[in-house]
GROMACS .gro file of C-alpha atoms in nm:
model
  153
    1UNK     CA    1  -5.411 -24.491   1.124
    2UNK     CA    2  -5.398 -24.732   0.807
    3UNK     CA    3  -5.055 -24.775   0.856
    4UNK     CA    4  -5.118 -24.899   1.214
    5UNK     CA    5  -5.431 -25.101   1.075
    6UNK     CA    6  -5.204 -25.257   0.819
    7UNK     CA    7  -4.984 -25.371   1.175
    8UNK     CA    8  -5.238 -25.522   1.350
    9UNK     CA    9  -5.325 -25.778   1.030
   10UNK     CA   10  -4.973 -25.869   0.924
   11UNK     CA   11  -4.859 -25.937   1.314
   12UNK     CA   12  -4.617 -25.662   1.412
   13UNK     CA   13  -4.797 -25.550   1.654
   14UNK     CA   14  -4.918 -25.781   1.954
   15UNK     CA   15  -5.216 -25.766   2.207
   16UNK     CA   16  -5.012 -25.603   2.469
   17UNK     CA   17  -4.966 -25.298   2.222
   18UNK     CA   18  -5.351 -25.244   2.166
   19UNK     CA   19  -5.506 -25.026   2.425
   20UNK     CA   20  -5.874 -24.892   2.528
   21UNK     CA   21  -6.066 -24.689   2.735
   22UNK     CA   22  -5.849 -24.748   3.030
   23UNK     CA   23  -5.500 -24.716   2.885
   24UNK     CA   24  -5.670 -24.389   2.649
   25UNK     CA   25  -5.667 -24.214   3.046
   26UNK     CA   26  -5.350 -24.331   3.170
   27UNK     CA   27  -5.180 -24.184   2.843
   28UNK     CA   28  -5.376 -23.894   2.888
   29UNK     CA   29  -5.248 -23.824   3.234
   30UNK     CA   30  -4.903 -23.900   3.132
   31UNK     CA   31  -4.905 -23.650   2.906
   32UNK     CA   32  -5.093 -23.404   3.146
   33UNK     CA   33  -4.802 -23.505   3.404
   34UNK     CA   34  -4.537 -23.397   3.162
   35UNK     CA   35  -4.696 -23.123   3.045
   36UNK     CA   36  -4.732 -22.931   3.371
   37UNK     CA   37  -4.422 -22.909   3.451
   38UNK     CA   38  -4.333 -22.708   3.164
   39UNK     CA   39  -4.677 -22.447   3.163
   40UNK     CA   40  -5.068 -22.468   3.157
   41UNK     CA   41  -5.046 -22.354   2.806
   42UNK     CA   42  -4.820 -22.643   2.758
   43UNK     CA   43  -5.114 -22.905   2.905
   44UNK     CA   44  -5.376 -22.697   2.707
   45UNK     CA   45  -5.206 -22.769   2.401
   46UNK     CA   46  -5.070 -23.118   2.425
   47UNK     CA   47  -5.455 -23.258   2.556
   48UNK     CA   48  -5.606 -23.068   2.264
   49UNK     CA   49  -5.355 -23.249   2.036
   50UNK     CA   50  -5.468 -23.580   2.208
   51UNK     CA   51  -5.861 -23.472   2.176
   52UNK     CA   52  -5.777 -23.437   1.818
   53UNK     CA   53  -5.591 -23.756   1.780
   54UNK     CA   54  -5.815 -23.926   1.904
   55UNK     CA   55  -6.104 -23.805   1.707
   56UNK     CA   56  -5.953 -23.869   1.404
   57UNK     CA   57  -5.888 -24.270   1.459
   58UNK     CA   58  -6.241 -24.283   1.596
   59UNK     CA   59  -6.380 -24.131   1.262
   60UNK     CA   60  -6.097 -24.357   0.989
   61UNK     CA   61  -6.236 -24.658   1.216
   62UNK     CA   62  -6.567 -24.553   1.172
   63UNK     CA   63  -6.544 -24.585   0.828
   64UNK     CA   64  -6.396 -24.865   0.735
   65UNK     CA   65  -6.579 -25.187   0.606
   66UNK     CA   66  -6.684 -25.297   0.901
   67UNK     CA   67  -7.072 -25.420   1.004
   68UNK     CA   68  -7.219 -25.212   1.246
   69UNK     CA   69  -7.042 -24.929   1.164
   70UNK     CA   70  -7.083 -24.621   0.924
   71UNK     CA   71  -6.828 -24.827   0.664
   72UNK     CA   72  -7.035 -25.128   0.674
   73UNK     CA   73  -7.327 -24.924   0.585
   74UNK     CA   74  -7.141 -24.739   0.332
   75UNK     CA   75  -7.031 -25.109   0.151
   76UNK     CA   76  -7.397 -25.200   0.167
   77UNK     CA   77  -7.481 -24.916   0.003
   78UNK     CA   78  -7.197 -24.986  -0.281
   79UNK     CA   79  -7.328 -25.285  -0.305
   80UNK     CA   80  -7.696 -25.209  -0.361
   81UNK     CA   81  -7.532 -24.911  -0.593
   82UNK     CA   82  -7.351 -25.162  -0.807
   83UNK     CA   83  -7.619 -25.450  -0.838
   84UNK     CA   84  -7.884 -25.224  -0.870
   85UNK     CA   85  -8.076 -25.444  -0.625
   86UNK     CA   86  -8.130 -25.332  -0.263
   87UNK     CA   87  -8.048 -25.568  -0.031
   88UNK     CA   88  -8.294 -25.756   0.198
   89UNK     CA   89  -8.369 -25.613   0.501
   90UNK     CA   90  -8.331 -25.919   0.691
   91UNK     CA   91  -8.033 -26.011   0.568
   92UNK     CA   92  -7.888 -25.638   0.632
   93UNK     CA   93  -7.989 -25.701   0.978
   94UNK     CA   94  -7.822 -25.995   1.043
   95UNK     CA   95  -7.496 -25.861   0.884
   96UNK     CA   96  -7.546 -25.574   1.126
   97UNK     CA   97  -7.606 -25.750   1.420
   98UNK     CA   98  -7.332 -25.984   1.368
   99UNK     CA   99  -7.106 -25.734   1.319
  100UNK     CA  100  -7.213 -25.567   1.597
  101UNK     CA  101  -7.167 -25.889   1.840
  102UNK     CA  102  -6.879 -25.891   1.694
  103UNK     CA  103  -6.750 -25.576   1.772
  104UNK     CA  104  -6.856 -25.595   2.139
  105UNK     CA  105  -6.661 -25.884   2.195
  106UNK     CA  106  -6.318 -25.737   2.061
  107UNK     CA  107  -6.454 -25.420   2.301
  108UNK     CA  108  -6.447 -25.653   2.604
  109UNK     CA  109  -6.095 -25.835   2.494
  110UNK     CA  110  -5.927 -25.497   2.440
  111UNK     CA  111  -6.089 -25.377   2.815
  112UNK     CA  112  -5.997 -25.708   2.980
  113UNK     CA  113  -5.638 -25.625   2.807
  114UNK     CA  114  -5.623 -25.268   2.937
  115UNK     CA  115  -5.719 -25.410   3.286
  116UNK     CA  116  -5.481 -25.638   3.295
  117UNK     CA  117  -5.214 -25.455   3.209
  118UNK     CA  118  -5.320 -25.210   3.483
  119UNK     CA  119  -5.269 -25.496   3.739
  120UNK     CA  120  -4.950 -25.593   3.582
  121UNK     CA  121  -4.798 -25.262   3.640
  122UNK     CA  122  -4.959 -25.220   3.987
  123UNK     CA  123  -4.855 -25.562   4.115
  124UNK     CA  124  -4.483 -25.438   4.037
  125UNK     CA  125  -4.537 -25.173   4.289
  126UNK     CA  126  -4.632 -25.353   4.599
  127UNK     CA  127  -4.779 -25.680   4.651
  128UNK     CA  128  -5.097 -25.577   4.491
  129UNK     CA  129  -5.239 -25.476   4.851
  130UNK     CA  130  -5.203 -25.111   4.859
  131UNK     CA  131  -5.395 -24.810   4.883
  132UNK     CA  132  -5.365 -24.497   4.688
  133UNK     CA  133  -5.305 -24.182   4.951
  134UNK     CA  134  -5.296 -23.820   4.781
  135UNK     CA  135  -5.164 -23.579   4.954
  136UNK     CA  136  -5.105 -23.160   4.849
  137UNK     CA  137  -4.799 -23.051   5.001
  138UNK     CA  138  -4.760 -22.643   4.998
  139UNK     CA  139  -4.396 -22.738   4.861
  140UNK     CA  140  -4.546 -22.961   4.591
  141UNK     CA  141  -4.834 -22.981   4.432
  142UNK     CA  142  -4.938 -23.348   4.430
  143UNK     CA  143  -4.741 -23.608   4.600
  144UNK     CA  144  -4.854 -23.993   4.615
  145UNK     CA  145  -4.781 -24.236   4.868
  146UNK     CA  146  -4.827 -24.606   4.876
  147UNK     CA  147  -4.914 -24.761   5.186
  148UNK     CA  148  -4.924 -25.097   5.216
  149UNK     CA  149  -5.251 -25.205   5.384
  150UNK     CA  150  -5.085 -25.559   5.601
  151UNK     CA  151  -4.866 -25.317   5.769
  152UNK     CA  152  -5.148 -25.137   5.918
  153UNK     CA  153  -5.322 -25.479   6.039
   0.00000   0.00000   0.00000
């Protein structure tokens, strides 16, 4: 995690490389895909890895320095705990409120970044005018077909 945080600052890694919500569920049914082939015990223990994973970057994030979050609290806190002064109220809730604007714009920038990644990857497929079909063969569990929607006008 902090060596990851440490690649975001100095550059190394770009915005392409960042991922939400959205790219959180495609990895997680990659790795659900790869998993069944081999056994359910394989899937059970590969998403529980991944529930873990998870868990653990959400709680490091949580804690660092960060307004709005459990970290910015906790730096308040070591503030008030240094200077012996507590910290006006109004001013905490500004800091917290900035922060937390803040933080819900880099929410929407990393969601607008998962969703158009999504769209990269689908326009490679067709011409971006497609419809998902699922079908459950006996011979196979889960087959998908694209159909391309001006074929059928």
């Amino acid at each position: 995690v902090f060596d990851s945080l440490k690649m975001m600052v100095s550059g190394q890694v770009g915005r392409e490389d960042v991922g939400g919500p959205v790219r959180i569920v495609g990895m997680m049914g990659d790795v659900y895909e790869e998993s069944a082939a081999i056994s359910a015990f394989a899937v059970f223990i590969n998403m529980l890895n991944m529930v873990i994973f998870l868990s653990a970057n959400l709680g490091v994030m949580n804690l660092l320095p960060i307004p709005a979050l459990d970290g910015g609290r906790l730096f308040l806190m070591l503030i008030e705990a240094v200077t012996r002064k507590r910290v006006p109220e109004k001013v905490e809730g500004f800091i917290h409120m900035t922060g937390f604007v803040l933080l819900m714009g880099l929410m929407v920038l990393i969601l607008f970044n998962d969703v158009s990644l999504l769209k990269r990857q689908l326009a490679t497929l067709s011409d971006f005018d497609f419809i998902f079909y699922f079908i459950t063969k006996p011979e196979n569990k889960e087959v998908i077909y694209f159909e391309n929607i001006s074929e059928n006008r």
